[in-house]
Amino acid sequence: MRLEGKVAAVTGAGSGMGRAIALAFAREGAKVVVADLNPSAGQGVVDEIAAGGGEAIATETDVRKQADAQTMVDAAVERFGGLDILVNNAGVGKIIPFLETTNEDWDFMFDVNCKGLLWCSQAAARQMIAQGRGGKIINLASQAGRRGEALVLAYCASKACVISMTQSIALALAPHKINVNGIAPGIVDTPFWVEVDKQFANLLGMEVGEPKRTFSASIPLGRIEQPEDVTGAAIFLASSDSDYMTQQTINVDGGNWPG
Ligand SMILES: NC(=O)c1ccc[n+]([C@@H]2O[C@H](COP(=O)([O-])OP(=O)(O)OC[C@H]3O[C@@H](n4cnc5c(N)ncnc54)[C@H](O)[C@@H]3O)[C@@H](O)[C@H]2O)c1
């Protein structure tokens, strides 16, 4: 087990990739704080972890609130004695064309995807620095952060921001032996893409389900990504195997984006 004795907090862990990462970390021996805006979804994942013989607690966490980020870290310390790993996974997206993007759209995506990442990383880093035994921070970026899209301006910009923040936080925390890296998934079959599919279908005059089918058809590895496809990279970045790696964002997207 590669994460034996470690304590991890995963934001947005009630669904999709956050859930898959929380379950995978628990299987690798980590104790997990399942932090989500939706407490019943979080508790469901805690129950799944317990059913598999692991240990986890749920916190009702809105990453946009600094106090909630601190409460998540405090819960890890109170229940499990510290914090070694943070996964900034909570994220939201909306498909909205450039000329129609509103102040609310921009704030919706940047508040969760970027500001939330900042508050959670600060709270976790302060705890990791005080512990003096290093740590790991893993940020969920996206292929959307690698390039622009006419219909996806704000989400693409927010995920480019995640890649940039990963670099800055990595440099700030390198003296403390805290590694900060990212994962950039492609088109992942989660509840997130159910909504994205509907929004693309509406804008492109397609049937619901058609955008997901069409966009997935060109993935070089020949199938849509599943939440479990990112867990190998997440375990690697959370484990000592990645101790000499920081500032990097790894594409885990079936070869969809080359850079
Ligand atoms: N699905 C994809 O195709 C895809 C691709 C690349 C990157 N991503 C990114 O990966 C991450 C996970 O995506 P997913 O598809 O698993 O999403 P999902 O919608 O399945 O799950 C997101 C979870 O985050 C929670 N959440 C939302 N706002 C929150 C907040 N303010 N505070 C705390 N929790 C909050 C939700 O309650 C939900 O449980 C996101 O950052 C997303 O942007 C997704």
PDB file of C-alpha atoms and ligand atoms in Angstrom:
ATOM      1  CA  MET A   1       0.000   0.000   0.000  1.00  0.00           C
ATOM      2  CA  ARG A   2       1.579   3.222  -1.204  1.00  0.00           C
ATOM      3  CA  LEU A   3      -0.179   5.709   1.104  1.00  0.00           C
ATOM      4  CA  GLU A   4      -0.076   3.792   4.385  1.00  0.00           C
ATOM      5  CA  GLY A   5      -0.061   6.155   7.375  1.00  0.00           C
ATOM      6  CA  LYS A   6      -0.929   9.223   5.272  1.00  0.00           C
ATOM      7  CA  VAL A   7      -3.888  11.548   5.749  1.00  0.00           C
ATOM      8  CA  ALA A   8      -5.516  13.017   2.634  1.00  0.00           C
ATOM      9  CA  ALA A   9      -8.217  15.635   2.068  1.00  0.00           C
ATOM     10  CA  VAL A  10     -10.021  15.540  -1.282  1.00  0.00           C
ATOM     11  CA  THR A  11     -12.338  18.404  -2.233  1.00  0.00           C
ATOM     12  CA  GLY A  12     -15.401  17.706  -4.352  1.00  0.00           C
ATOM     13  CA  ALA A  13     -15.004  14.065  -3.344  1.00  0.00           C
ATOM     14  CA  GLY A  14     -18.729  13.325  -3.337  1.00  0.00           C
ATOM     15  CA  SER A  15     -18.812  12.698  -7.097  1.00  0.00           C
ATOM     16  CA  GLY A  16     -16.853  11.838 -10.232  1.00  0.00           C
ATOM     17  CA  MET A  17     -13.072  11.983 -10.102  1.00  0.00           C
ATOM     18  CA  GLY A  18     -12.933  13.218  -6.493  1.00  0.00           C
ATOM     19  CA  ARG A  19     -14.905  10.160  -5.387  1.00  0.00           C
ATOM     20  CA  ALA A  20     -12.674   7.831  -7.441  1.00  0.00           C
ATOM     21  CA  ILE A  21      -9.513   9.426  -5.987  1.00  0.00           C
ATOM     22  CA  ALA A  22     -10.845   9.248  -2.398  1.00  0.00           C
ATOM     23  CA  LEU A  23     -11.689   5.542  -2.837  1.00  0.00           C
ATOM     24  CA  ALA A  24      -8.313   4.798  -4.455  1.00  0.00           C
ATOM     25  CA  PHE A  25      -6.379   6.637  -1.717  1.00  0.00           C
ATOM     26  CA  ALA A  26      -8.266   4.674   0.959  1.00  0.00           C
ATOM     27  CA  ARG A  27      -7.418   1.397  -0.826  1.00  0.00           C
ATOM     28  CA  GLU A  28      -3.755   2.505  -0.707  1.00  0.00           C
ATOM     29  CA  GLY A  29      -3.990   2.908   3.079  1.00  0.00           C
ATOM     30  CA  ALA A  30      -4.656   6.653   3.446  1.00  0.00           C
ATOM     31  CA  LYS A  31      -7.195   8.075   5.873  1.00  0.00           C
ATOM     32  CA  VAL A  32      -9.405  10.399   3.904  1.00  0.00           C
ATOM     33  CA  VAL A  33     -11.351  13.594   4.535  1.00  0.00           C
ATOM     34  CA  VAL A  34     -14.137  13.626   1.959  1.00  0.00           C
ATOM     35  CA  ALA A  35     -14.863  17.351   1.575  1.00  0.00           C
ATOM     36  CA  ASP A  36     -17.837  18.375  -0.526  1.00  0.00           C
ATOM     37  CA  LEU A  37     -20.443  21.089  -0.837  1.00  0.00           C
ATOM     38  CA  ASN A  38     -23.009  18.284  -0.849  1.00  0.00           C
ATOM     39  CA  PRO A  39     -22.766  16.565   2.559  1.00  0.00           C
ATOM     40  CA  SER A  40     -24.966  13.574   1.720  1.00  0.00           C
ATOM     41  CA  ALA A  41     -22.858  12.773  -1.364  1.00  0.00           C
ATOM     42  CA  GLY A  42     -19.742  13.061   0.811  1.00  0.00           C
ATOM     43  CA  GLN A  43     -21.206  10.779   3.461  1.00  0.00           C
ATOM     44  CA  GLY A  44     -22.043   8.227   0.744  1.00  0.00           C
ATOM     45  CA  VAL A  45     -18.367   8.067  -0.236  1.00  0.00           C
ATOM     46  CA  VAL A  46     -17.331   7.770   3.426  1.00  0.00           C
ATOM     47  CA  ASP A  47     -19.701   4.792   3.715  1.00  0.00           C
ATOM     48  CA  GLU A  48     -18.186   3.213   0.581  1.00  0.00           C
ATOM     49  CA  ILE A  49     -14.695   3.631   2.036  1.00  0.00           C
ATOM     50  CA  ALA A  50     -15.787   2.120   5.357  1.00  0.00           C
ATOM     51  CA  ALA A  51     -17.416  -0.801   3.526  1.00  0.00           C
ATOM     52  CA  GLY A  52     -14.033  -1.479   1.900  1.00  0.00           C
ATOM     53  CA  GLY A  53     -12.295  -1.503   5.294  1.00  0.00           C
ATOM     54  CA  GLY A  54     -10.901   2.052   5.075  1.00  0.00           C
ATOM     55  CA  GLU A  55     -11.209   5.101   7.321  1.00  0.00           C
ATOM     56  CA  ALA A  56     -12.771   8.402   6.251  1.00  0.00           C
ATOM     57  CA  ILE A  57     -14.840  11.328   7.469  1.00  0.00           C
ATOM     58  CA  ALA A  58     -17.026  13.763   5.564  1.00  0.00           C
ATOM     59  CA  THR A  59     -16.928  17.540   5.916  1.00  0.00           C
ATOM     60  CA  GLU A  60     -19.440  19.950   4.462  1.00  0.00           C
ATOM     61  CA  THR A  61     -17.018  22.196   2.632  1.00  0.00           C
ATOM     62  CA  ASP A  62     -17.590  25.076   0.267  1.00  0.00           C
ATOM     63  CA  VAL A  63     -14.092  25.679  -1.084  1.00  0.00           C
ATOM     64  CA  ARG A  64     -15.029  29.299  -1.849  1.00  0.00           C
ATOM     65  CA  LYS A  65     -15.085  29.994   1.903  1.00  0.00           C
ATOM     66  CA  GLN A  66     -11.785  30.379   3.738  1.00  0.00           C
ATOM     67  CA  ALA A  67     -13.408  29.285   7.010  1.00  0.00           C
ATOM     68  CA  ASP A  68     -14.611  26.037   5.384  1.00  0.00           C
ATOM     69  CA  ALA A  69     -11.128  25.322   4.031  1.00  0.00           C
ATOM     70  CA  GLN A  70      -9.733  25.736   7.548  1.00  0.00           C
ATOM     71  CA  THR A  71     -12.479  23.526   9.025  1.00  0.00           C
ATOM     72  CA  MET A  72     -11.564  20.774   6.532  1.00  0.00           C
ATOM     73  CA  VAL A  73      -7.909  20.895   7.629  1.00  0.00           C
ATOM     74  CA  ASP A  74      -8.873  21.073  11.318  1.00  0.00           C
ATOM     75  CA  ALA A  75     -11.066  17.977  10.870  1.00  0.00           C
ATOM     76  CA  ALA A  76      -8.095  16.061   9.417  1.00  0.00           C
ATOM     77  CA  VAL A  77      -5.935  17.081  12.366  1.00  0.00           C
ATOM     78  CA  GLU A  78      -8.567  16.363  15.030  1.00  0.00           C
ATOM     79  CA  ARG A  79      -9.645  13.007  13.651  1.00  0.00           C
ATOM     80  CA  PHE A  80      -6.462  11.666  12.051  1.00  0.00           C
ATOM     81  CA  GLY A  81      -3.629  13.683  13.661  1.00  0.00           C
ATOM     82  CA  GLY A  82      -2.428  15.731  10.684  1.00  0.00           C
ATOM     83  CA  LEU A  83      -2.609  16.268   6.932  1.00  0.00           C
ATOM     84  CA  ASP A  84      -0.163  14.958   4.302  1.00  0.00           C
ATOM     85  CA  ILE A  85      -2.055  15.218   1.005  1.00  0.00           C
ATOM     86  CA  LEU A  86      -4.548  17.726  -0.418  1.00  0.00           C
ATOM     87  CA  VAL A  87      -6.372  17.134  -3.697  1.00  0.00           C
ATOM     88  CA  ASN A  88      -7.966  20.318  -5.043  1.00  0.00           C
ATOM     89  CA  ASN A  89     -10.551  18.559  -7.157  1.00  0.00           C
ATOM     90  CA  ALA A  90     -13.765  20.581  -6.607  1.00  0.00           C
ATOM     91  CA  GLY A  91     -14.591  22.358  -9.829  1.00  0.00           C
ATOM     92  CA  VAL A  92     -17.454  23.713 -11.888  1.00  0.00           C
ATOM     93  CA  GLY A  93     -17.883  24.540 -15.561  1.00  0.00           C
ATOM     94  CA  LYS A  94     -20.322  26.148 -17.922  1.00  0.00           C
ATOM     95  CA  ILE A  95     -20.266  26.195 -21.707  1.00  0.00           C
ATOM     96  CA  ILE A  96     -20.896  29.820 -22.562  1.00  0.00           C
ATOM     97  CA  PRO A  97     -19.726  31.717 -25.667  1.00  0.00           C
ATOM     98  CA  PHE A  98     -17.303  34.616 -25.436  1.00  0.00           C
ATOM     99  CA  LEU A  99     -19.821  37.374 -26.240  1.00  0.00           C
ATOM    100  CA  GLU A 100     -22.432  35.994 -23.832  1.00  0.00           C
ATOM    101  CA  THR A 101     -20.130  35.499 -20.852  1.00  0.00           C
ATOM    102  CA  THR A 102     -21.446  37.464 -17.859  1.00  0.00           C
ATOM    103  CA  ASN A 103     -19.943  38.712 -14.642  1.00  0.00           C
ATOM    104  CA  GLU A 104     -21.821  35.911 -12.817  1.00  0.00           C
ATOM    105  CA  ASP A 105     -20.474  33.205 -15.178  1.00  0.00           C
ATOM    106  CA  TRP A 106     -16.914  34.427 -14.696  1.00  0.00           C
ATOM    107  CA  ASP A 107     -17.201  34.599 -10.901  1.00  0.00           C
ATOM    108  CA  PHE A 108     -18.977  31.207 -10.708  1.00  0.00           C
ATOM    109  CA  MET A 109     -16.044  29.416 -12.362  1.00  0.00           C
ATOM    110  CA  PHE A 110     -13.152  31.447 -10.957  1.00  0.00           C
ATOM    111  CA  ASP A 111     -14.529  31.449  -7.398  1.00  0.00           C
ATOM    112  CA  VAL A 112     -14.636  27.636  -7.196  1.00  0.00           C
ATOM    113  CA  ASN A 113     -11.876  26.581  -9.589  1.00  0.00           C
ATOM    114  CA  CYS A 114      -9.244  29.178  -8.620  1.00  0.00           C
ATOM    115  CA  LYS A 115     -10.111  31.035  -5.432  1.00  0.00           C
ATOM    116  CA  GLY A 116     -11.256  27.801  -3.777  1.00  0.00           C
ATOM    117  CA  LEU A 117      -7.956  26.175  -4.740  1.00  0.00           C
ATOM    118  CA  LEU A 118      -6.110  29.109  -3.147  1.00  0.00           C
ATOM    119  CA  TRP A 119      -7.955  28.946   0.188  1.00  0.00           C
ATOM    120  CA  CYS A 120      -7.673  25.154   0.499  1.00  0.00           C
ATOM    121  CA  SER A 121      -3.998  25.184  -0.485  1.00  0.00           C
ATOM    122  CA  GLN A 122      -3.199  27.926   2.035  1.00  0.00           C
ATOM    123  CA  ALA A 123      -4.957  26.131   4.893  1.00  0.00           C
ATOM    124  CA  ALA A 124      -3.337  22.782   4.017  1.00  0.00           C
ATOM    125  CA  ALA A 125       0.117  24.283   3.464  1.00  0.00           C
ATOM    126  CA  ARG A 126       0.109  26.061   6.834  1.00  0.00           C
ATOM    127  CA  GLN A 127      -0.626  22.729   8.521  1.00  0.00           C
ATOM    128  CA  MET A 128       1.984  20.845   6.447  1.00  0.00           C
ATOM    129  CA  ILE A 129       4.640  23.490   7.172  1.00  0.00           C
ATOM    130  CA  ALA A 130       3.884  23.316  10.912  1.00  0.00           C
ATOM    131  CA  GLN A 131       4.182  19.511  10.822  1.00  0.00           C
ATOM    132  CA  GLY A 132       7.590  19.777   9.124  1.00  0.00           C
ATOM    133  CA  ARG A 133       7.345  16.492   7.227  1.00  0.00           C
ATOM    134  CA  GLY A 134       6.617  17.746   3.709  1.00  0.00           C
ATOM    135  CA  GLY A 135       3.408  17.047   1.862  1.00  0.00           C
ATOM    136  CA  LYS A 136       1.649  16.738  -1.473  1.00  0.00           C
ATOM    137  CA  ILE A 137      -0.845  19.040  -3.171  1.00  0.00           C
ATOM    138  CA  ILE A 138      -2.546  17.825  -6.358  1.00  0.00           C
ATOM    139  CA  ASN A 139      -4.704  20.119  -8.477  1.00  0.00           C
ATOM    140  CA  LEU A 140      -7.304  19.032 -11.024  1.00  0.00           C
ATOM    141  CA  ALA A 141      -6.700  21.152 -14.125  1.00  0.00           C
ATOM    142  CA  SER A 142      -8.073  20.126 -17.546  1.00  0.00           C
ATOM    143  CA  GLN A 143      -7.229  19.812 -21.220  1.00  0.00           C
ATOM    144  CA  ALA A 144      -9.357  23.006 -21.335  1.00  0.00           C
ATOM    145  CA  GLY A 145      -6.489  24.782 -19.563  1.00  0.00           C
ATOM    146  CA  ARG A 146      -4.094  23.896 -22.393  1.00  0.00           C
ATOM    147  CA  ARG A 147      -5.886  25.947 -25.091  1.00  0.00           C
ATOM    148  CA  GLY A 148      -8.822  28.271 -25.697  1.00  0.00           C
ATOM    149  CA  GLU A 149     -12.249  27.388 -27.043  1.00  0.00           C
ATOM    150  CA  ALA A 150     -14.752  29.856 -28.523  1.00  0.00           C
ATOM    151  CA  LEU A 151     -17.625  28.450 -26.458  1.00  0.00           C
ATOM    152  CA  VAL A 152     -15.651  27.775 -23.283  1.00  0.00           C
ATOM    153  CA  LEU A 153     -13.757  31.015 -22.562  1.00  0.00           C
ATOM    154  CA  ALA A 154     -14.193  31.304 -18.787  1.00  0.00           C
ATOM    155  CA  TYR A 155     -13.746  27.601 -17.970  1.00  0.00           C
ATOM    156  CA  CYS A 156     -10.629  27.343 -20.184  1.00  0.00           C
ATOM    157  CA  ALA A 157      -9.197  30.482 -18.534  1.00  0.00           C
ATOM    158  CA  SER A 158      -9.960  29.149 -15.038  1.00  0.00           C
ATOM    159  CA  LYS A 159      -8.141  25.875 -15.778  1.00  0.00           C
ATOM    160  CA  ALA A 160      -5.141  27.718 -17.319  1.00  0.00           C
ATOM    161  CA  CYS A 161      -5.170  29.603 -14.017  1.00  0.00           C
ATOM    162  CA  VAL A 162      -5.051  26.254 -12.150  1.00  0.00           C
ATOM    163  CA  ILE A 163      -1.941  25.262 -14.157  1.00  0.00           C
ATOM    164  CA  SER A 164      -0.333  28.633 -13.347  1.00  0.00           C
ATOM    165  CA  MET A 165      -1.281  28.482  -9.657  1.00  0.00           C
ATOM    166  CA  THR A 166       0.215  24.970  -9.497  1.00  0.00           C
ATOM    167  CA  GLN A 167       3.549  26.439 -10.622  1.00  0.00           C
ATOM    168  CA  SER A 168       3.484  29.397  -8.204  1.00  0.00           C
ATOM    169  CA  ILE A 169       2.390  27.362  -5.181  1.00  0.00           C
ATOM    170  CA  ALA A 170       5.005  24.707  -6.029  1.00  0.00           C
ATOM    171  CA  LEU A 171       7.762  27.329  -5.975  1.00  0.00           C
ATOM    172  CA  ALA A 172       6.465  28.844  -2.728  1.00  0.00           C
ATOM    173  CA  LEU A 173       6.349  25.458  -0.993  1.00  0.00           C
ATOM    174  CA  ALA A 174       9.474  23.804  -2.429  1.00  0.00           C
ATOM    175  CA  PRO A 175      11.615  24.888   0.559  1.00  0.00           C
ATOM    176  CA  HIS A 176       9.196  22.957   2.788  1.00  0.00           C
ATOM    177  CA  LYS A 177       9.442  19.758   0.681  1.00  0.00           C
ATOM    178  CA  ILE A 178       5.800  20.070  -0.276  1.00  0.00           C
ATOM    179  CA  ASN A 179       5.311  18.898  -3.864  1.00  0.00           C
ATOM    180  CA  VAL A 180       2.595  20.642  -5.886  1.00  0.00           C
ATOM    181  CA  ASN A 181       1.515  19.109  -9.179  1.00  0.00           C
ATOM    182  CA  GLY A 182      -1.568  18.896 -11.357  1.00  0.00           C
ATOM    183  CA  ILE A 183      -3.527  16.433 -13.460  1.00  0.00           C
ATOM    184  CA  ALA A 184      -5.183  17.560 -16.699  1.00  0.00           C
ATOM    185  CA  PRO A 185      -7.965  15.116 -17.636  1.00  0.00           C
ATOM    186  CA  GLY A 186      -9.732  15.081 -21.019  1.00  0.00           C
ATOM    187  CA  ILE A 187     -13.416  14.193 -21.524  1.00  0.00           C
ATOM    188  CA  VAL A 188     -14.437  12.321 -18.392  1.00  0.00           C
ATOM    189  CA  ASP A 189     -17.740  10.492 -18.025  1.00  0.00           C
ATOM    190  CA  THR A 190     -18.997  12.151 -14.816  1.00  0.00           C
ATOM    191  CA  PRO A 191     -22.120  14.134 -13.837  1.00  0.00           C
ATOM    192  CA  PHE A 192     -20.113  17.231 -14.859  1.00  0.00           C
ATOM    193  CA  TRP A 193     -20.144  16.105 -18.522  1.00  0.00           C
ATOM    194  CA  VAL A 194     -23.879  15.351 -18.433  1.00  0.00           C
ATOM    195  CA  GLU A 195     -24.451  19.085 -17.951  1.00  0.00           C
ATOM    196  CA  VAL A 196     -21.665  20.102 -20.350  1.00  0.00           C
ATOM    197  CA  ASP A 197     -23.183  17.820 -23.006  1.00  0.00           C
ATOM    198  CA  LYS A 198     -26.612  19.471 -22.627  1.00  0.00           C
ATOM    199  CA  GLN A 199     -25.082  22.956 -22.871  1.00  0.00           C
ATOM    200  CA  PHE A 200     -23.024  22.069 -25.991  1.00  0.00           C
ATOM    201  CA  ALA A 201     -26.094  20.372 -27.551  1.00  0.00           C
ATOM    202  CA  ASN A 202     -28.151  23.524 -27.020  1.00  0.00           C
ATOM    203  CA  LEU A 203     -25.491  25.830 -28.478  1.00  0.00           C
ATOM    204  CA  LEU A 204     -24.558  23.597 -31.423  1.00  0.00           C
ATOM    205  CA  GLY A 205     -28.081  22.459 -32.346  1.00  0.00           C
ATOM    206  CA  MET A 206     -27.277  18.822 -31.560  1.00  0.00           C
ATOM    207  CA  GLU A 207     -29.266  16.127 -29.765  1.00  0.00           C
ATOM    208  CA  VAL A 208     -28.495  15.562 -26.087  1.00  0.00           C
ATOM    209  CA  GLY A 209     -25.715  12.953 -25.944  1.00  0.00           C
ATOM    210  CA  GLU A 210     -24.393  13.845 -29.398  1.00  0.00           C
ATOM    211  CA  PRO A 211     -21.629  16.254 -28.277  1.00  0.00           C
ATOM    212  CA  LYS A 212     -20.254  13.646 -25.851  1.00  0.00           C
ATOM    213  CA  ARG A 213     -20.302  10.953 -28.571  1.00  0.00           C
ATOM    214  CA  THR A 214     -18.823  13.233 -31.245  1.00  0.00           C
ATOM    215  CA  PHE A 215     -16.030  14.714 -29.128  1.00  0.00           C
ATOM    216  CA  SER A 216     -15.118  11.329 -27.602  1.00  0.00           C
ATOM    217  CA  ALA A 217     -14.883   9.692 -31.030  1.00  0.00           C
ATOM    218  CA  SER A 218     -11.580  11.450 -31.764  1.00  0.00           C
ATOM    219  CA  ILE A 219      -9.803  10.474 -28.513  1.00  0.00           C
ATOM    220  CA  PRO A 220      -6.653   8.611 -29.661  1.00  0.00           C
ATOM    221  CA  LEU A 221      -7.037   5.822 -27.087  1.00  0.00           C
ATOM    222  CA  GLY A 222     -10.493   5.155 -28.487  1.00  0.00           C
ATOM    223  CA  ARG A 223     -12.872   5.635 -25.572  1.00  0.00           C
ATOM    224  CA  ILE A 224     -14.212   8.265 -23.205  1.00  0.00           C
ATOM    225  CA  GLU A 225     -12.255   8.698 -19.955  1.00  0.00           C
ATOM    226  CA  GLN A 226     -13.627   7.158 -16.754  1.00  0.00           C
ATOM    227  CA  PRO A 227     -13.087   8.748 -13.298  1.00  0.00           C
ATOM    228  CA  GLU A 228     -10.880   5.780 -12.349  1.00  0.00           C
ATOM    229  CA  ASP A 229      -8.491   6.642 -15.200  1.00  0.00           C
ATOM    230  CA  VAL A 230      -6.988   9.507 -13.166  1.00  0.00           C
ATOM    231  CA  THR A 231      -6.411   7.516  -9.973  1.00  0.00           C
ATOM    232  CA  GLY A 232      -3.047   6.045 -11.025  1.00  0.00           C
ATOM    233  CA  ALA A 233      -1.585   9.521 -11.613  1.00  0.00           C
ATOM    234  CA  ALA A 234      -3.172  10.798  -8.377  1.00  0.00           C
ATOM    235  CA  ILE A 235      -1.649   7.955  -6.309  1.00  0.00           C
ATOM    236  CA  PHE A 236       1.734   8.535  -7.955  1.00  0.00           C
ATOM    237  CA  LEU A 237       1.617  12.279  -7.198  1.00  0.00           C
ATOM    238  CA  ALA A 238       0.497  11.580  -3.602  1.00  0.00           C
ATOM    239  CA  SER A 239       3.212   8.987  -2.966  1.00  0.00           C
ATOM    240  CA  SER A 240       6.947   9.210  -2.336  1.00  0.00           C
ATOM    241  CA  ASP A 241       7.505   8.037  -5.942  1.00  0.00           C
ATOM    242  CA  SER A 242       7.006  11.678  -7.009  1.00  0.00           C
ATOM    243  CA  ASP A 243       9.226  13.271  -4.345  1.00  0.00           C
ATOM    244  CA  TYR A 244      11.556  14.866  -6.943  1.00  0.00           C
ATOM    245  CA  MET A 245       8.727  16.289  -9.041  1.00  0.00           C
ATOM    246  CA  THR A 246       6.989  19.624  -8.581  1.00  0.00           C
ATOM    247  CA  GLN A 247       5.307  22.402 -10.679  1.00  0.00           C
ATOM    248  CA  GLN A 248       4.146  19.851 -13.283  1.00  0.00           C
ATOM    249  CA  THR A 249       0.696  19.219 -14.731  1.00  0.00           C
ATOM    250  CA  ILE A 250       0.339  15.753 -16.264  1.00  0.00           C
ATOM    251  CA  ASN A 251      -2.136  15.156 -19.100  1.00  0.00           C
ATOM    252  CA  VAL A 252      -4.277  12.068 -18.421  1.00  0.00           C
ATOM    253  CA  ASP A 253      -6.617  12.379 -21.381  1.00  0.00           C
ATOM    254  CA  GLY A 254      -6.278   9.358 -23.660  1.00  0.00           C
ATOM    255  CA  GLY A 255      -3.812  11.305 -25.818  1.00  0.00           C
ATOM    256  CA  ASN A 256      -6.388  13.986 -26.626  1.00  0.00           C
ATOM    257  CA  TRP A 257      -3.959  16.862 -26.223  1.00  0.00           C
ATOM    258  CA  PRO A 258      -0.299  16.512 -27.204  1.00  0.00           C
ATOM    259  CA  GLY A 259       1.340  19.281 -25.133  1.00  0.00           C
TER     260      GLY A 259
HETATM  261  N1  LIG B   1     -15.543  15.709 -16.282  1.00  0.00           N
HETATM  262  C1  LIG B   1     -14.613  16.172 -17.112  1.00  0.00           C
HETATM  263  O1  LIG B   1     -14.665  15.934 -18.324  1.00  0.00           O
HETATM  264  C2  LIG B   1     -13.447  16.990 -16.602  1.00  0.00           C
HETATM  265  C3  LIG B   1     -12.350  17.130 -17.449  1.00  0.00           C
HETATM  266  C4  LIG B   1     -11.242  17.830 -16.999  1.00  0.00           C
HETATM  267  C5  LIG B   1     -11.230  18.369 -15.733  1.00  0.00           C
HETATM  268  N2  LIG B   1     -12.317  18.219 -14.916  1.00  0.00           N
HETATM  269  C6  LIG B   1     -12.203  18.795 -13.566  1.00  0.00           C
HETATM  270  O2  LIG B   1     -12.081  17.730 -12.652  1.00  0.00           O
HETATM  271  C7  LIG B   1     -12.685  18.069 -11.407  1.00  0.00           C
HETATM  272  C8  LIG B   1     -13.744  17.048 -11.027  1.00  0.00           C
HETATM  273  O3  LIG B   1     -14.709  17.000 -12.064  1.00  0.00           O
HETATM  274  P1  LIG B   1     -15.860  15.888 -12.126  1.00  0.00           P
HETATM  275  O4  LIG B   1     -16.185  15.736 -13.560  1.00  0.00           O
HETATM  276  O5  LIG B   1     -15.484  14.723 -11.315  1.00  0.00           O
HETATM  277  O6  LIG B   1     -17.044  16.727 -11.428  1.00  0.00           O
HETATM  278  P2  LIG B   1     -18.430  16.299 -10.729  1.00  0.00           P
HETATM  279  O7  LIG B   1     -19.396  17.366 -11.130  1.00  0.00           O
HETATM  280  O8  LIG B   1     -18.746  14.865 -10.957  1.00  0.00           O
HETATM  281  O9  LIG B   1     -18.079  16.477  -9.177  1.00  0.00           O
HETATM  282  C9  LIG B   1     -17.711  17.728  -8.653  1.00  0.00           C
HETATM  283  C10 LIG B   1     -17.935  17.706  -7.158  1.00  0.00           C
HETATM  284  O10 LIG B   1     -17.504  18.977  -6.667  1.00  0.00           O
HETATM  285  C11 LIG B   1     -18.451  19.424  -5.722  1.00  0.00           C
HETATM  286  N3  LIG B   1     -18.390  20.883  -5.629  1.00  0.00           N
HETATM  287  C12 LIG B   1     -18.866  21.799  -6.517  1.00  0.00           C
HETATM  288  N4  LIG B   1     -18.670  23.036  -6.045  1.00  0.00           N
HETATM  289  C13 LIG B   1     -18.054  22.910  -4.846  1.00  0.00           C
HETATM  290  C14 LIG B   1     -17.595  23.827  -3.885  1.00  0.00           C
HETATM  291  N5  LIG B   1     -17.779  25.151  -4.030  1.00  0.00           N
HETATM  292  N6  LIG B   1     -16.991  23.348  -2.769  1.00  0.00           N
HETATM  293  C15 LIG B   1     -16.842  22.016  -2.591  1.00  0.00           C
HETATM  294  N7  LIG B   1     -17.271  21.093  -3.451  1.00  0.00           N
HETATM  295  C16 LIG B   1     -17.867  21.542  -4.583  1.00  0.00           C
HETATM  296  C17 LIG B   1     -19.785  18.917  -6.209  1.00  0.00           C
HETATM  297  O11 LIG B   1     -20.745  18.859  -5.134  1.00  0.00           O
HETATM  298  C18 LIG B   1     -19.398  17.532  -6.753  1.00  0.00           C
HETATM  299  O12 LIG B   1     -19.527  16.546  -5.761  1.00  0.00           O
HETATM  300  C19 LIG B   1     -13.215  19.488 -11.595  1.00  0.00           C
HETATM  301  O13 LIG B   1     -12.244  20.392 -11.134  1.00  0.00           O
HETATM  302  C20 LIG B   1     -13.386  19.605 -13.098  1.00  0.00           C
HETATM  303  O14 LIG B   1     -13.318  20.950 -13.521  1.00  0.00           O
HETATM  304  C21 LIG B   1     -13.427  17.544 -15.321  1.00  0.00           C
END
